[in-house]
Amino acid sequence: MTHLAVPISAGSLNEARQQIRDALATGAEVLELRTDYLQVLSEPSVVNLLGEVRSVSRTPVPVIVTCRDPGEGGAGTHPERQRVEILLAALEAGADFIDFEYANFIERGNDQRIRAALAEHPKSRLILSAHKFQGRFTNIRWGYEDILKACPEAIPKLVYTAGHINDCFEAFDLLHETQGERIVFCMGEAGLISRILAKGLGSFVTFASLNEQAATAPGQLTVDALKGPYRYDGIDAETELFGVIADPVAHSLSPAIHNACFAEAGMNRLYLPLLVKGGQEAFDQFLDNIGARPWLDFRGFSVTIPHKHSALRYVQDQGGFLEPLAEKIGAANTLVIGWQRQAEFADGLDASAGAPVETGGRRQLAAYNTDYAGALDAITTGMGTDRKALRDLPVAVVGAGGVARAIVAGLTDAGAKVTIYNRTLQRARDLAADFGCESAGLDGLSRLNAKLLINCTSIGMHPHVDATPVPADYLQPDMAVFDTVYNPPETLLLRQAKEKGAKTIDGLTMFVNQAAAQFKLFTGLPANADLMREVVIASI
Ligand code: NAP
């Protein structure tokens, strides 16, 4: 059983009282009184705050009293002697838990006084903690065992900074391989998932702050974030995990849309932001780490910048299934674990014919690219036609980056006649050569002769909303104009195309389509595309 602990990190008693009320109102299951934050620290003030918790909570909420050593992340400069007195006073006043640094417990003879006080208050418990702010422990398992050897009744707490998401796995291993009450997670941006997964893996508590200002450690999430987008209340040992692998990842809308759909469908599934820094090697290590730990129950990933190519290579090297067009594009934006497609990935979003089936026992990896299918479906719906009508259609694609590549692959596969226009002409030429298209620089747009124009550059994207990749004079009423930019949903290019009487297709539709296709690959079920669209619009 994992408890959601909210630290009270106020400088004054009045502020602390307010934080206690707010924390209880947000659903704190445990309060941690971080007394080291009090500017005027005294034993009576701590006793007073313990009384405050009892008087305002309708049902008893356990309290951890901590007076952290500045050397282990504590606030203020309270001397060790005073910090020990505070903890002893807290025991005397009925604190459920006191948290003391293991290093100070064993090294300075404080253990005798604390053990004696605990003997007098047998209902109170000791948390013995070790914090490593710079990097990992030499051996976290030894640290855990040392704590239990020194005090078998204590709850060991081991917390370290993850410099990379791959550093989180030893924390997961320790939780997985041990039983009973223990607290293990990672600090820092790269450690974020460990604070969320601590619940499924049975850490005794995980910490979340009232708000960003009240956070007491790097990477601590707010209660609202943990309970809202990360669906903390629903997490248990059976929760299946998904996520978006990206760098940066904080801006990604994917966790919000997939979690909203999982919640709406009542699925015990959770979608996480997975910050994987580095190139192919770091990416491979991350997926190797996942593969070595089936008990984490990761089932699938969205993959975005800069890892789409690495994702395809990884699955290729592992001998997994590659959707043919993803292979041709050279990039995968979706990985599915534990499933193998029996039939070939059929026609984009209409791929239900090749529904995934469990192979049983052996884990299978499969790589797909839902970008081109999402784009092609947005195009055919927007133009009111079907894929057959794309044959011989003259199309102008502006841009030659990753999105252009996926769309060009899909369009040429459907038989369209594509010309690629790009600022860097050589990139346009290279892409055109791969897919048998024509190419030109951006000046070639003045001789535009296409029935479908697609912007695959970032021009016009928020905050540069007054920019457009194609001057209005070049747009024609008999054209369909598709802008892959989805923030804002209506770009200047689309507004000007509409004014000319052209059909318009927005990037939001493509974005929702590719996410819906991922949802189907992840779950085997259709996504609620309307809900996805609502969540994206609300987020941007
Ligand atoms: P990318 O690989 O970095 O390619 C960027 C492309 O934009 C290149 O062709 C680049 O030209 C061109 N470009 C950028 N700034 C330019 C400028 N100021 N003037 C002229 N050309 C410029 O990026 P990507 O992954 O293809 O993404 C491109 C855009 O697609 C994103 O910005 C996003 O808005 C959109 N997108 C949409 C979805 C969706 O689902 N709707 C999904 C992903 C991305 P050079 O080759 O000359 O550098």
Coordinates of C-alpha atoms and ligand atoms in Angstrom, one line a residue:
M1 CA 0.0 0.0 0.0
T2 CA 1.4 3.3 -1.1
H3 CA 0.5 6.6 0.7
L4 CA 0.5 10.0 -1.0
A5 CA 2.6 12.2 1.3
V6 CA 2.4 16.0 1.0
P7 CA 5.3 18.0 2.5
I8 CA 4.5 21.0 4.6
S9 CA 7.3 23.3 3.8
A10 CA 6.4 26.7 5.4
G11 CA 8.6 29.3 6.8
S12 CA 6.1 30.4 9.5
L13 CA 3.5 28.7 11.7
N14 CA 0.6 30.5 10.1
E15 CA 1.7 29.5 6.7
A16 CA 2.2 25.9 7.8
R17 CA -1.3 25.8 9.2
Q18 CA -2.7 27.0 5.9
Q19 CA -0.6 24.4 4.0
I20 CA -1.9 21.7 6.3
R21 CA -5.5 22.6 5.5
D22 CA -4.8 22.8 1.8
A23 CA -2.9 19.5 1.8
L24 CA -5.8 17.7 3.6
A25 CA -8.3 19.3 1.1
T26 CA -6.3 18.0 -1.9
G27 CA -6.4 14.4 -0.5
A28 CA -3.1 14.0 1.2
E29 CA -2.9 10.6 2.8
V30 CA 0.1 11.4 4.9
L31 CA 1.6 14.8 5.9
E32 CA 5.3 15.4 6.2
L33 CA 6.1 18.3 8.5
R34 CA 9.3 19.6 7.1
T35 CA 10.2 21.5 10.2
D36 CA 13.6 22.5 8.9
Y37 CA 11.7 25.0 6.7
L38 CA 10.5 26.9 9.8
Q39 CA 12.5 30.1 10.2
V40 CA 11.9 30.1 14.0
L41 CA 12.3 26.5 14.9
S42 CA 11.3 25.3 18.4
E43 CA 10.0 22.2 20.0
P44 CA 6.7 23.9 21.1
S45 CA 6.1 25.0 17.4
V46 CA 6.4 21.5 16.2
V47 CA 4.1 20.2 18.9
N48 CA 1.7 23.0 18.0
L49 CA 1.6 21.9 14.3
L50 CA 1.0 18.2 15.3
G51 CA -2.0 19.5 17.3
E52 CA -3.2 21.5 14.3
V53 CA -3.2 18.4 12.1
R54 CA -5.3 16.5 14.6
S55 CA -7.8 19.4 15.1
V56 CA -8.4 20.0 11.4
S57 CA -8.5 16.4 10.0
R58 CA -11.8 14.6 10.3
T59 CA -10.1 11.2 10.0
P60 CA -6.7 10.7 11.5
V61 CA -4.0 11.5 8.9
P62 CA -0.5 10.1 9.8
V63 CA 2.2 12.6 10.2
I64 CA 5.9 12.2 9.4
V65 CA 8.1 14.8 11.2
T66 CA 11.3 15.6 9.5
C67 CA 14.0 18.1 10.4
R68 CA 16.4 17.5 7.5
D69 CA 20.1 17.9 7.7
P70 CA 21.2 20.7 5.2
G71 CA 23.8 18.2 4.0
E72 CA 20.9 16.0 2.7
G73 CA 18.7 18.7 1.2
G74 CA 17.4 20.3 4.4
A75 CA 16.4 24.0 4.5
G76 CA 18.0 26.4 7.0
T77 CA 21.1 25.7 9.1
H78 CA 19.7 24.1 12.3
P79 CA 22.4 22.3 14.2
E80 CA 22.2 18.6 14.5
R81 CA 21.6 18.7 18.3
Q82 CA 18.5 20.8 17.8
R83 CA 17.3 18.7 14.9
V84 CA 17.4 15.6 17.1
E85 CA 15.6 17.4 20.0
I86 CA 12.8 18.3 17.5
L87 CA 12.4 14.7 16.5
L88 CA 12.3 13.6 20.2
A89 CA 9.7 16.2 20.9
A90 CA 7.6 15.1 18.0
L91 CA 7.7 11.5 19.3
E92 CA 6.6 12.8 22.7
A93 CA 3.7 14.6 21.0
G94 CA 2.5 11.5 19.2
A95 CA 4.1 11.8 15.7
D96 CA 3.3 8.7 13.7
F97 CA 6.7 8.7 12.0
I98 CA 10.0 10.6 12.4
D99 CA 12.4 10.7 9.5
F100 CA 16.1 10.8 10.4
E101 CA 19.2 10.6 8.2
Y102 CA 20.8 7.1 8.4
A103 CA 24.3 8.6 8.3
N104 CA 23.5 10.8 11.4
F105 CA 21.8 7.9 13.1
I106 CA 24.8 5.6 13.1
E107 CA 27.7 7.9 13.1
R108 CA 27.2 10.3 16.0
G109 CA 25.6 8.2 18.7
N110 CA 22.2 9.6 18.1
D111 CA 20.8 6.1 17.7
Q112 CA 20.7 5.5 21.5
R113 CA 18.5 8.5 22.3
I114 CA 16.2 7.8 19.3
R115 CA 15.9 4.1 20.1
A116 CA 15.1 4.9 23.7
A117 CA 12.4 7.4 22.7
L118 CA 10.9 5.0 20.2
A119 CA 10.8 2.3 22.9
E120 CA 8.7 4.7 25.0
H121 CA 6.4 5.4 22.1
P122 CA 6.0 2.0 20.4
K123 CA 3.2 3.2 18.0
S124 CA 5.6 5.6 16.4
R125 CA 7.9 4.5 13.6
L126 CA 11.4 5.5 12.4
I127 CA 12.1 6.3 8.8
L128 CA 15.9 6.1 8.2
S129 CA 16.7 8.0 5.1
A130 CA 19.6 8.4 2.7
H131 CA 19.7 11.0 0.0
K132 CA 22.1 11.4 -2.9
F133 CA 21.7 14.7 -4.7
Q134 CA 24.6 14.1 -7.0
G135 CA 24.1 11.0 -9.0
R136 CA 23.4 7.5 -7.8
F137 CA 24.4 5.4 -4.7
T138 CA 27.5 3.2 -5.2
N139 CA 25.2 0.2 -4.5
I140 CA 21.6 1.0 -3.5
R141 CA 21.0 -2.6 -2.4
W142 CA 23.8 -2.4 0.1
G143 CA 22.5 0.9 1.3
Y144 CA 19.1 -0.7 1.9
E145 CA 20.6 -3.7 3.7
D146 CA 22.8 -1.5 5.9
I147 CA 19.8 0.5 7.1
L148 CA 17.9 -2.7 8.0
K149 CA 20.9 -4.2 9.7
A150 CA 21.3 -1.0 11.8
C151 CA 17.6 -1.0 12.7
P152 CA 15.4 -3.8 11.4
E153 CA 12.2 -2.0 12.6
A154 CA 13.0 1.1 10.6
I155 CA 11.5 2.0 7.2
P156 CA 14.4 2.5 4.8
K157 CA 14.2 5.5 2.5
L158 CA 16.7 5.7 -0.4
V159 CA 16.4 8.6 -2.7
Y160 CA 18.9 9.7 -5.4
T161 CA 19.1 11.9 -8.4
A162 CA 18.5 10.3 -11.8
G163 CA 20.8 12.0 -14.4
H164 CA 19.1 10.0 -17.1
I165 CA 15.8 8.0 -17.2
N166 CA 18.0 4.9 -17.4
D167 CA 19.1 5.6 -13.8
C168 CA 15.6 4.9 -12.5
F169 CA 15.7 1.2 -13.2
E170 CA 17.8 0.3 -10.1
A171 CA 15.2 2.0 -7.9
F172 CA 12.5 -0.1 -9.6
D173 CA 14.6 -3.2 -9.1
L174 CA 15.0 -2.5 -5.4
L175 CA 11.2 -2.1 -5.0
H176 CA 10.5 -5.2 -7.1
E177 CA 13.0 -7.4 -5.2
T178 CA 12.1 -6.4 -1.7
Q179 CA 9.0 -6.5 0.4
G180 CA 7.6 -4.6 3.3
E181 CA 7.7 -0.9 4.0
R182 CA 10.4 0.9 2.1
I183 CA 10.6 4.2 0.3
V184 CA 12.5 4.4 -3.0
F185 CA 12.4 6.9 -5.8
C186 CA 14.6 9.2 -7.9
M187 CA 14.8 13.0 -7.9
G188 CA 15.2 15.3 -10.9
E189 CA 13.4 15.7 -14.2
A190 CA 14.7 12.3 -15.3
G191 CA 13.3 10.7 -12.2
L192 CA 9.8 11.8 -12.7
I193 CA 8.4 8.5 -13.6
S194 CA 9.8 6.9 -10.5
R195 CA 7.6 9.1 -8.4
I196 CA 4.5 7.9 -10.3
L197 CA 5.4 4.3 -10.6
A198 CA 6.4 4.2 -6.9
K199 CA 2.7 3.4 -6.3
G200 CA 2.4 0.4 -8.6
L201 CA 5.7 -1.0 -7.2
G202 CA 4.6 -0.6 -3.6
S203 CA 6.8 2.1 -2.2
F204 CA 5.5 3.0 1.3
V205 CA 5.0 6.6 0.3
T206 CA 5.5 8.9 -2.7
F207 CA 5.7 12.6 -2.2
A208 CA 3.8 15.3 -4.1
S209 CA 3.8 19.1 -3.4
L210 CA 0.9 21.4 -2.9
N211 CA 2.2 23.6 -5.7
E212 CA 5.5 24.2 -7.4
Q213 CA 6.7 26.8 -4.8
A214 CA 6.1 24.3 -2.0
A215 CA 8.1 21.5 -3.6
T216 CA 10.8 20.1 -1.3
A217 CA 13.0 18.2 -3.8
P218 CA 13.9 18.5 -7.5
G219 CA 11.4 16.9 -9.8
Q220 CA 8.6 16.6 -7.2
L221 CA 5.2 16.7 -8.9
T222 CA 2.3 18.6 -7.6
V223 CA -0.7 16.7 -6.1
D224 CA -2.8 18.1 -8.9
A225 CA -0.5 16.8 -11.6
L226 CA -0.1 13.4 -10.0
K227 CA -3.9 12.9 -9.4
G228 CA -5.0 14.6 -12.7
P229 CA -3.0 13.8 -15.8
Y230 CA -1.1 10.9 -14.2
R231 CA -4.2 9.2 -12.7
Y232 CA -2.5 8.4 -9.4
D233 CA -5.6 7.2 -7.7
G234 CA -6.1 4.4 -10.3
I235 CA -2.5 3.1 -10.3
D236 CA -2.0 -0.4 -8.9
A237 CA 0.2 -3.4 -9.5
E238 CA -1.9 -4.4 -12.5
T239 CA -1.7 -1.1 -14.4
E240 CA -0.4 -1.5 -17.9
L241 CA 2.1 1.2 -18.9
F242 CA 2.5 3.2 -22.1
G243 CA 4.4 6.4 -22.8
V244 CA 5.9 8.9 -25.2
I245 CA 9.7 8.6 -25.7
A246 CA 11.0 12.1 -26.6
D247 CA 13.5 14.8 -25.8
P248 CA 12.2 17.3 -24.8
V249 CA 9.0 15.7 -23.5
A250 CA 7.4 18.2 -21.1
H251 CA 5.5 20.0 -23.9
S252 CA 4.0 16.7 -25.3
L253 CA 0.2 16.6 -25.5
S254 CA 0.3 12.8 -25.9
P255 CA 0.1 12.0 -22.1
A256 CA -3.0 14.2 -21.7
I257 CA -4.9 12.7 -24.7
H258 CA -4.1 9.0 -24.2
N259 CA -4.7 9.2 -20.4
A260 CA -8.1 11.0 -21.1
C261 CA -9.0 8.1 -23.4
F262 CA -7.8 5.4 -21.0
A263 CA -9.8 7.0 -18.3
E264 CA -13.0 7.4 -20.4
A265 CA -12.8 3.8 -21.4
G266 CA -12.3 2.7 -17.8
M267 CA -9.0 1.0 -18.7
N268 CA -6.3 0.3 -16.1
R269 CA -3.7 1.8 -18.3
L270 CA -1.3 4.7 -17.7
Y271 CA 0.6 6.8 -20.3
L272 CA 3.8 8.5 -19.1
P273 CA 6.1 11.2 -20.5
L274 CA 9.5 9.4 -21.0
L275 CA 12.4 11.8 -21.3
V276 CA 15.1 9.8 -23.1
K277 CA 18.1 12.0 -23.6
G278 CA 20.9 10.9 -26.0
G279 CA 21.1 9.1 -29.3
Q280 CA 20.7 5.5 -30.5
E281 CA 22.7 4.1 -27.6
A282 CA 20.7 5.7 -24.8
F283 CA 17.5 4.8 -26.7
D284 CA 18.6 1.1 -27.0
Q285 CA 19.6 1.0 -23.3
F286 CA 16.1 2.3 -22.3
L287 CA 14.3 -0.3 -24.4
D288 CA 16.7 -3.0 -23.1
N289 CA 15.9 -2.0 -19.6
I290 CA 12.2 -2.2 -20.3
G291 CA 12.6 -5.6 -22.0
A292 CA 14.6 -7.0 -19.1
R293 CA 11.7 -6.1 -16.7
P294 CA 8.5 -7.5 -18.0
W295 CA 7.0 -7.0 -14.5
L296 CA 7.0 -3.2 -15.2
D297 CA 4.3 -4.1 -17.7
F298 CA 5.2 -1.5 -20.4
R299 CA 3.0 -2.3 -23.5
G300 CA 3.7 0.4 -26.0
F301 CA 5.3 3.7 -26.8
S302 CA 4.7 6.7 -29.0
V303 CA 8.1 7.9 -30.3
T304 CA 8.9 11.4 -31.4
I305 CA 11.8 13.8 -31.9
P306 CA 14.6 12.8 -31.9
H307 CA 14.1 9.1 -31.6
K308 CA 11.9 8.0 -34.5
H309 CA 14.8 6.6 -36.5
S310 CA 16.4 4.9 -33.5
A311 CA 13.0 3.2 -32.8
L312 CA 12.9 1.7 -36.2
R313 CA 16.6 0.5 -36.0
Y314 CA 16.0 -1.0 -32.5
V315 CA 13.1 -3.1 -33.7
Q316 CA 15.0 -4.0 -36.8
D317 CA 18.0 -5.2 -34.8
Q318 CA 15.7 -7.2 -32.5
G319 CA 14.1 -9.0 -35.4
G320 CA 10.7 -7.5 -34.5
F321 CA 7.9 -6.7 -36.9
L322 CA 8.3 -3.6 -39.1
E323 CA 5.3 -2.1 -40.8
P324 CA 6.6 -1.9 -44.4
L325 CA 5.9 1.7 -45.0
A326 CA 7.5 2.6 -41.7
E327 CA 10.6 0.8 -42.9
K328 CA 10.5 2.8 -46.2
I329 CA 10.1 6.1 -44.3
G330 CA 13.0 5.0 -42.1
A331 CA 11.1 6.1 -38.9
A332 CA 8.7 4.6 -36.4
N333 CA 6.4 6.7 -34.2
T334 CA 4.8 3.8 -32.5
L335 CA 6.2 0.7 -30.7
V336 CA 4.0 -2.1 -29.4
I337 CA 5.5 -4.7 -27.0
G338 CA 4.1 -8.1 -26.4
W339 CA 2.0 -8.3 -29.5
Q340 CA 2.6 -9.5 -33.0
R341 CA 0.6 -8.7 -36.0
Q342 CA -0.5 -11.7 -37.9
A343 CA -1.7 -9.9 -40.9
E344 CA 0.3 -7.3 -42.7
F345 CA -0.4 -3.8 -41.4
A346 CA -3.1 -2.9 -43.8
D347 CA -4.4 0.4 -44.9
G348 CA -3.5 2.9 -42.3
L349 CA -6.3 3.6 -39.9
D350 CA -8.4 0.9 -41.5
A351 CA -5.9 -1.6 -40.2
S352 CA -8.4 -3.6 -38.1
A353 CA -8.0 -6.5 -40.5
G354 CA -4.5 -7.0 -39.0
A355 CA -5.6 -6.8 -35.4
P356 CA -2.8 -7.6 -33.0
V357 CA -2.8 -11.0 -31.3
E358 CA -0.8 -12.1 -28.3
T359 CA 1.9 -14.6 -29.2
G360 CA 2.0 -16.0 -25.7
G361 CA 5.3 -16.3 -23.8
R362 CA 7.8 -14.6 -26.1
R363 CA 7.8 -10.9 -26.1
Q364 CA 7.5 -9.4 -29.5
L365 CA 8.3 -5.8 -30.6
A366 CA 6.5 -4.2 -33.5
A367 CA 7.2 -0.8 -35.1
Y368 CA 4.7 1.3 -37.0
N369 CA 4.4 4.8 -38.4
T370 CA 0.9 6.3 -37.8
D371 CA 2.0 9.8 -39.1
Y372 CA 1.4 9.0 -42.8
A373 CA -1.9 7.2 -42.2
G374 CA -3.1 10.0 -39.9
A375 CA -2.2 12.5 -42.6
L376 CA -3.6 10.6 -45.5
D377 CA -6.9 10.1 -43.7
A378 CA -7.0 13.8 -42.8
I379 CA -6.5 14.5 -46.6
T380 CA -9.1 12.1 -47.9
T381 CA -11.7 13.2 -45.3
G382 CA -10.9 16.9 -45.9
M383 CA -11.1 16.5 -49.7
G384 CA -14.2 14.3 -49.5
T385 CA -12.6 11.5 -51.4
D386 CA -10.8 8.2 -50.9
R387 CA -7.3 7.0 -51.3
K388 CA -7.9 5.8 -54.8
A389 CA -8.6 9.4 -55.8
L390 CA -5.0 10.3 -54.8
R391 CA -3.6 8.4 -57.8
D392 CA -2.0 10.9 -60.2
L393 CA -3.1 13.9 -58.1
P394 CA -0.5 16.7 -58.4
V395 CA 0.6 17.5 -54.9
A396 CA 3.0 20.2 -53.6
V397 CA 4.7 19.4 -50.3
V398 CA 6.5 22.3 -48.7
G399 CA 9.3 21.1 -46.4
A400 CA 11.6 18.1 -46.4
G401 CA 11.9 17.1 -42.8
G402 CA 10.5 14.1 -40.8
V403 CA 6.8 14.9 -41.3
A404 CA 7.3 15.6 -45.0
R405 CA 9.1 12.3 -45.4
A406 CA 6.2 10.4 -43.8
I407 CA 3.6 12.2 -45.9
V408 CA 5.5 11.9 -49.1
A409 CA 5.9 8.1 -48.5
G410 CA 2.1 7.8 -48.0
L411 CA 1.2 9.9 -50.9
T412 CA 3.6 8.2 -53.4
D413 CA 2.4 4.9 -52.1
A414 CA -1.1 6.0 -53.1
G415 CA 0.2 7.0 -56.5
A416 CA 0.2 10.8 -56.2
K417 CA 2.5 13.0 -58.3
V418 CA 4.5 14.9 -55.6
T419 CA 6.8 17.9 -56.0
I420 CA 8.8 18.7 -52.9
Y421 CA 9.7 22.4 -52.2
N422 CA 12.3 23.2 -49.5
R423 CA 14.5 26.0 -48.2
T424 CA 17.5 23.7 -48.4
L425 CA 17.3 22.4 -51.9
Q426 CA 19.6 19.5 -51.4
R427 CA 17.2 18.1 -48.7
A428 CA 14.3 18.4 -51.2
R429 CA 16.4 16.6 -53.8
D430 CA 17.4 13.8 -51.4
L431 CA 13.8 13.2 -50.3
A432 CA 12.5 13.3 -53.9
A433 CA 15.1 10.8 -55.0
D434 CA 14.0 8.3 -52.3
F435 CA 10.4 8.4 -53.4
G436 CA 10.6 9.2 -57.1
C437 CA 9.3 12.8 -56.8
E438 CA 10.2 16.2 -58.3
S439 CA 12.0 18.8 -56.2
A440 CA 12.5 22.6 -56.2
G441 CA 13.5 25.4 -53.9
L442 CA 10.9 27.6 -52.2
D443 CA 11.1 30.1 -55.2
G444 CA 9.6 27.3 -57.3
L445 CA 6.3 27.9 -55.4
S446 CA 5.6 30.8 -57.8
R447 CA 5.0 28.3 -60.5
L448 CA 2.8 26.1 -58.4
N449 CA 0.5 23.8 -60.3
A450 CA -1.0 21.5 -57.7
K451 CA -4.5 20.3 -56.6
L452 CA -3.2 19.7 -53.1
L453 CA -0.7 21.9 -51.2
I454 CA 0.7 20.6 -47.9
N455 CA 2.8 22.6 -45.5
C456 CA 5.3 20.4 -43.7
T457 CA 7.4 23.1 -42.2
S458 CA 7.0 24.8 -38.9
I459 CA 6.3 28.2 -40.5
G460 CA 3.1 29.7 -39.0
M461 CA 3.4 27.8 -35.8
H462 CA 2.8 29.5 -32.4
P463 CA 4.1 32.1 -31.6
H464 CA 5.0 33.0 -35.2
V465 CA 1.3 33.0 -36.2
D466 CA 1.7 35.9 -38.7
A467 CA 4.0 33.9 -41.0
T468 CA 3.0 31.7 -43.9
P469 CA 5.1 29.4 -46.0
V470 CA 3.2 30.2 -49.3
P471 CA 2.2 33.7 -50.3
A472 CA -1.6 34.1 -50.7
D473 CA -1.2 35.0 -54.4
Y474 CA -0.1 31.5 -55.2
L475 CA -3.2 29.9 -53.7
Q476 CA -6.1 28.9 -56.0
P477 CA -9.8 28.2 -55.3
D478 CA -9.5 24.7 -56.9
M479 CA -6.8 23.6 -54.5
A480 CA -7.1 21.8 -51.2
V481 CA -4.6 23.2 -48.6
F482 CA -3.4 21.1 -45.7
D483 CA -1.2 22.6 -43.0
T484 CA 0.4 20.1 -40.7
V485 CA 1.0 22.8 -38.1
Y486 CA -1.7 22.3 -35.4
N487 CA -0.9 25.1 -33.0
P488 CA -2.9 27.3 -33.9
P489 CA -5.5 25.0 -35.5
E490 CA -6.2 27.7 -38.1
T491 CA -2.9 29.0 -39.4
L492 CA -2.5 32.1 -41.6
L493 CA -2.0 29.8 -44.6
L494 CA -5.4 28.1 -43.9
R495 CA -7.1 31.4 -43.3
Q496 CA -5.8 32.8 -46.6
A497 CA -6.7 29.5 -48.5
K498 CA -10.2 29.7 -47.1
E499 CA -10.5 33.3 -48.3
K500 CA -9.6 32.1 -51.8
G501 CA -12.3 29.5 -51.7
A502 CA -10.0 26.6 -51.3
K503 CA -10.8 23.5 -49.2
T504 CA -8.7 23.5 -46.0
I505 CA -7.4 20.7 -43.8
D506 CA -5.9 21.4 -40.4
G507 CA -3.0 19.8 -38.6
L508 CA -5.1 19.0 -35.6
T509 CA -7.0 16.4 -37.6
M510 CA -3.7 14.7 -38.6
F511 CA -2.5 14.9 -35.0
V512 CA -5.6 13.3 -33.6
N513 CA -5.7 10.7 -36.4
Q514 CA -2.2 9.5 -35.7
A515 CA -2.8 9.4 -31.9
A516 CA -6.1 7.5 -32.5
A517 CA -4.2 5.0 -34.7
Q518 CA -1.7 4.6 -31.9
F519 CA -4.5 4.1 -29.4
K520 CA -5.9 1.3 -31.6
L521 CA -2.5 -0.3 -31.9
F522 CA -2.1 -0.1 -28.1
T523 CA -5.5 -1.4 -27.1
G524 CA -7.1 -3.0 -30.2
L525 CA -10.0 -0.7 -29.7
P526 CA -11.0 2.5 -31.5
A527 CA -10.2 5.8 -29.8
N528 CA -12.6 8.5 -29.0
A529 CA -11.2 11.0 -31.5
D530 CA -13.6 13.8 -30.4
L531 CA -12.3 13.5 -26.9
M532 CA -8.7 13.6 -28.2
R533 CA -9.5 16.7 -30.2
E534 CA -11.1 18.4 -27.2
V535 CA -8.1 17.6 -24.9
V536 CA -5.7 19.0 -27.5
I537 CA -7.7 22.2 -28.0
A538 CA -8.0 22.7 -24.2
S539 CA -4.2 22.1 -23.9
I540 CA -3.1 24.6 -26.6
Ligands
NAP1 P1 11.9 18.9 -39.2 O1 12.3 17.5 -39.5 O2 12.8 19.7 -38.3 O3 11.8 19.7 -40.6 C1 11.5 21.0 -40.6 C2 11.2 21.5 -42.1 O4 10.8 22.9 -42.0 C3 12.4 21.5 -43.0 O5 12.0 21.2 -44.3 C4 12.9 22.9 -42.8 O6 13.7 23.3 -44.0 C5 11.6 23.7 -42.8 N1 11.8 25.0 -42.1 C6 11.9 25.2 -40.8 N2 11.9 26.5 -40.6 C7 11.9 27.1 -41.8 C8 11.9 28.5 -42.2 N3 12.0 29.5 -41.4 N4 11.8 28.7 -43.6 C9 11.7 27.7 -44.5 N5 11.7 26.4 -44.1 C10 11.8 26.2 -42.8 O7 10.5 19.0 -38.5 P2 9.3 17.9 -38.7 O8 9.4 16.9 -37.7 O9 9.2 17.6 -40.2 O10 8.0 18.9 -38.3 C11 7.6 19.9 -39.2 C12 6.3 20.5 -38.7 O11 5.3 19.6 -38.8 C13 6.3 20.9 -37.2 O12 6.8 22.1 -36.9 C14 4.9 20.7 -36.8 O13 4.2 22.0 -36.8 C15 4.3 19.8 -37.8 N6 3.9 18.5 -37.2 C16 2.6 18.2 -37.2 C17 2.2 17.0 -36.7 C18 0.8 16.6 -36.7 O14 0.4 15.5 -36.3 N7 -0.1 17.5 -37.2 C19 3.1 16.1 -36.2 C20 4.4 16.5 -36.1 C21 4.8 17.7 -36.7 P3 15.2 23.1 -44.0 O15 15.4 21.7 -44.5 O16 15.7 24.1 -45.0 O17 15.8 23.3 -42.7

